[in-house]
Short mmCIF file of C-alpha atoms in Angstrom, two decimals:
data_model
loop_
_atom_site.label_atom_id
_atom_site.label_comp_id
_atom_site.label_asym_id
_atom_site.label_seq_id
_atom_site.Cartn_x
_atom_site.Cartn_y
_atom_site.Cartn_z
CA MET A 807 0.00 0.00 0.00
CA SER A 808 1.41 3.38 -0.89
CA ASP A 809 0.99 6.67 0.92
CA THR A 810 -1.58 7.71 -1.66
CA ASP A 811 -3.63 4.63 -0.68
CA GLY A 812 -3.86 5.94 2.87
CA GLY A 813 -1.05 3.75 4.18
CA ASP A 814 1.49 4.79 6.76
CA ALA A 815 4.84 6.29 5.86
CA PRO A 816 7.49 3.80 4.73
CA GLY A 817 9.12 2.06 7.67
CA SER A 818 6.34 2.75 10.17
CA HIS A 819 4.71 -0.70 10.08
CA PRO A 820 5.45 -2.68 13.25
CA ARG A 821 7.00 -5.50 11.19
CA HIS A 822 10.08 -3.30 10.86
CA ASP A 823 10.68 -3.83 14.60
CA LEU A 824 10.78 -7.61 14.29
CA GLU A 825 14.19 -9.12 15.04
CA PRO A 826 15.03 -11.18 11.92
CA LEU A 827 16.79 -13.87 13.96
CA LEU A 828 13.67 -14.37 16.04
CA THR A 829 11.44 -15.13 13.07
CA SER A 830 12.80 -18.69 13.32
CA PRO A 831 10.46 -20.70 15.59
CA VAL A 832 13.35 -22.51 17.26
CA ARG A 833 15.38 -19.35 17.95
CA LEU A 834 12.27 -17.58 19.25
CA SER A 835 11.57 -20.57 21.49
CA VAL A 836 15.14 -20.55 22.82
CA VAL A 837 15.01 -16.84 23.63
CA ALA A 838 11.56 -17.21 25.21
CA ALA A 839 12.89 -20.07 27.36
CA LEU A 840 15.82 -17.93 28.51
CA ALA A 841 13.84 -14.73 29.12
CA PRO A 842 12.59 -15.58 32.62
CA GLN A 843 15.91 -17.15 33.65
CA GLN A 844 19.17 -15.67 34.86
CA LYS A 845 20.84 -18.58 33.08
CA ALA A 846 19.76 -22.04 32.01
CA GLU A 847 21.62 -25.23 31.37
CA PHE A 848 21.89 -26.29 27.72
CA ALA A 849 20.10 -29.61 28.38
CA PHE A 850 17.20 -27.82 30.10
CA VAL A 851 16.68 -25.56 27.08
CA ARG A 852 17.10 -28.47 24.65
CA ASP A 853 14.41 -30.48 26.42
CA LEU A 854 12.06 -27.52 26.84
CA VAL A 855 12.32 -26.51 23.18
CA GLU A 856 12.23 -30.16 22.04
CA VAL A 857 15.20 -30.13 19.68
CA THR A 858 18.37 -32.19 19.32
CA ASP A 859 21.71 -31.13 20.74
CA SER A 860 23.01 -30.30 17.28
CA ALA A 861 19.92 -28.28 16.31
CA LEU A 862 20.10 -26.26 19.53
CA SER A 863 23.83 -25.77 19.18
CA LYS A 864 23.41 -24.39 15.66
CA GLN A 865 20.65 -21.97 16.69
CA VAL A 866 22.50 -20.84 19.81
CA ALA A 867 25.61 -20.16 17.72
CA ALA A 868 23.61 -17.80 15.49
CA LEU A 869 22.13 -16.03 18.52
CA GLU A 870 25.53 -15.79 20.19
CA GLU A 871 27.16 -14.38 17.05
CA ALA A 872 24.48 -11.68 16.95
CA GLY A 873 25.13 -10.82 20.60
CA LEU A 874 21.72 -11.94 21.83
CA VAL A 875 22.81 -14.97 23.86
CA ALA A 876 25.86 -15.62 26.03
CA VAL A 877 27.32 -19.11 26.36
CA ASP A 878 29.32 -20.08 29.43
CA LYS A 879 31.02 -23.42 29.97
CA GLY A 880 32.10 -24.82 33.29
CA ARG A 881 32.27 -27.94 35.36
CA VAL A 882 29.91 -29.45 37.87
CA GLY A 883 31.95 -32.17 39.51
CA ARG A 884 33.63 -33.98 36.66
CA ARG A 885 31.03 -33.12 34.08
CA VAL A 886 31.31 -30.22 31.66
CA ARG A 887 28.18 -28.07 31.59
CA THR A 888 27.06 -25.33 29.23
CA TRP A 889 24.86 -22.49 30.45
CA LEU A 890 22.94 -20.10 28.24
CA SER A 891 21.70 -16.64 29.10
CA LEU A 892 20.23 -13.67 27.31
CA THR A 893 22.44 -10.63 27.03
CA ALA A 894 21.02 -7.16 27.68
CA GLN A 895 20.90 -6.75 23.90
CA GLY A 896 19.04 -10.07 23.63
CA ARG A 897 16.47 -9.05 26.23
CA ALA A 898 15.86 -5.76 24.45
CA ALA A 899 15.54 -7.47 21.05
CA TYR A 900 13.09 -10.00 22.51
CA ARG A 901 10.94 -7.24 24.07
CA ARG A 902 10.92 -5.28 20.78
CA HIS A 903 10.05 -8.42 18.84
CA LEU A 904 7.13 -9.26 21.15
CA ASP A 905 5.88 -5.68 21.06
CA ALA A 906 5.98 -5.75 17.25
CA LEU A 907 4.09 -9.06 17.14
CA ARG A 908 1.43 -7.64 19.48
CA ALA A 909 1.12 -4.50 17.35
CA ILE A 910 0.80 -6.56 14.18
CA ALA A 911 -1.76 -8.93 15.72
CA GLY A 912 -3.69 -6.04 17.22
CA GLY A 913 -4.10 -4.43 13.85
#
């Protein structure tokens, strides 16, 4: 729709506030799982989101590269553990994305 059709100015539609990385259902699910947590163990997120280790690893790598998720490795006893957390940038992107979805759904 153009401006002459009564549409909004270019760039004003809420879809422009969507975070492209979060349009993937798995990445959105990962970020949503991390949002209420300070940090979460990799296996917890994997089971909650219902994906394989390799699928989660691939999606987390994309989120980490974009600065939305932090990955920390450590040991619990003799076992290596991986913890995931949202960065401040990730939390802000998630909030913007949800706000945009609500605005789009609300008309």
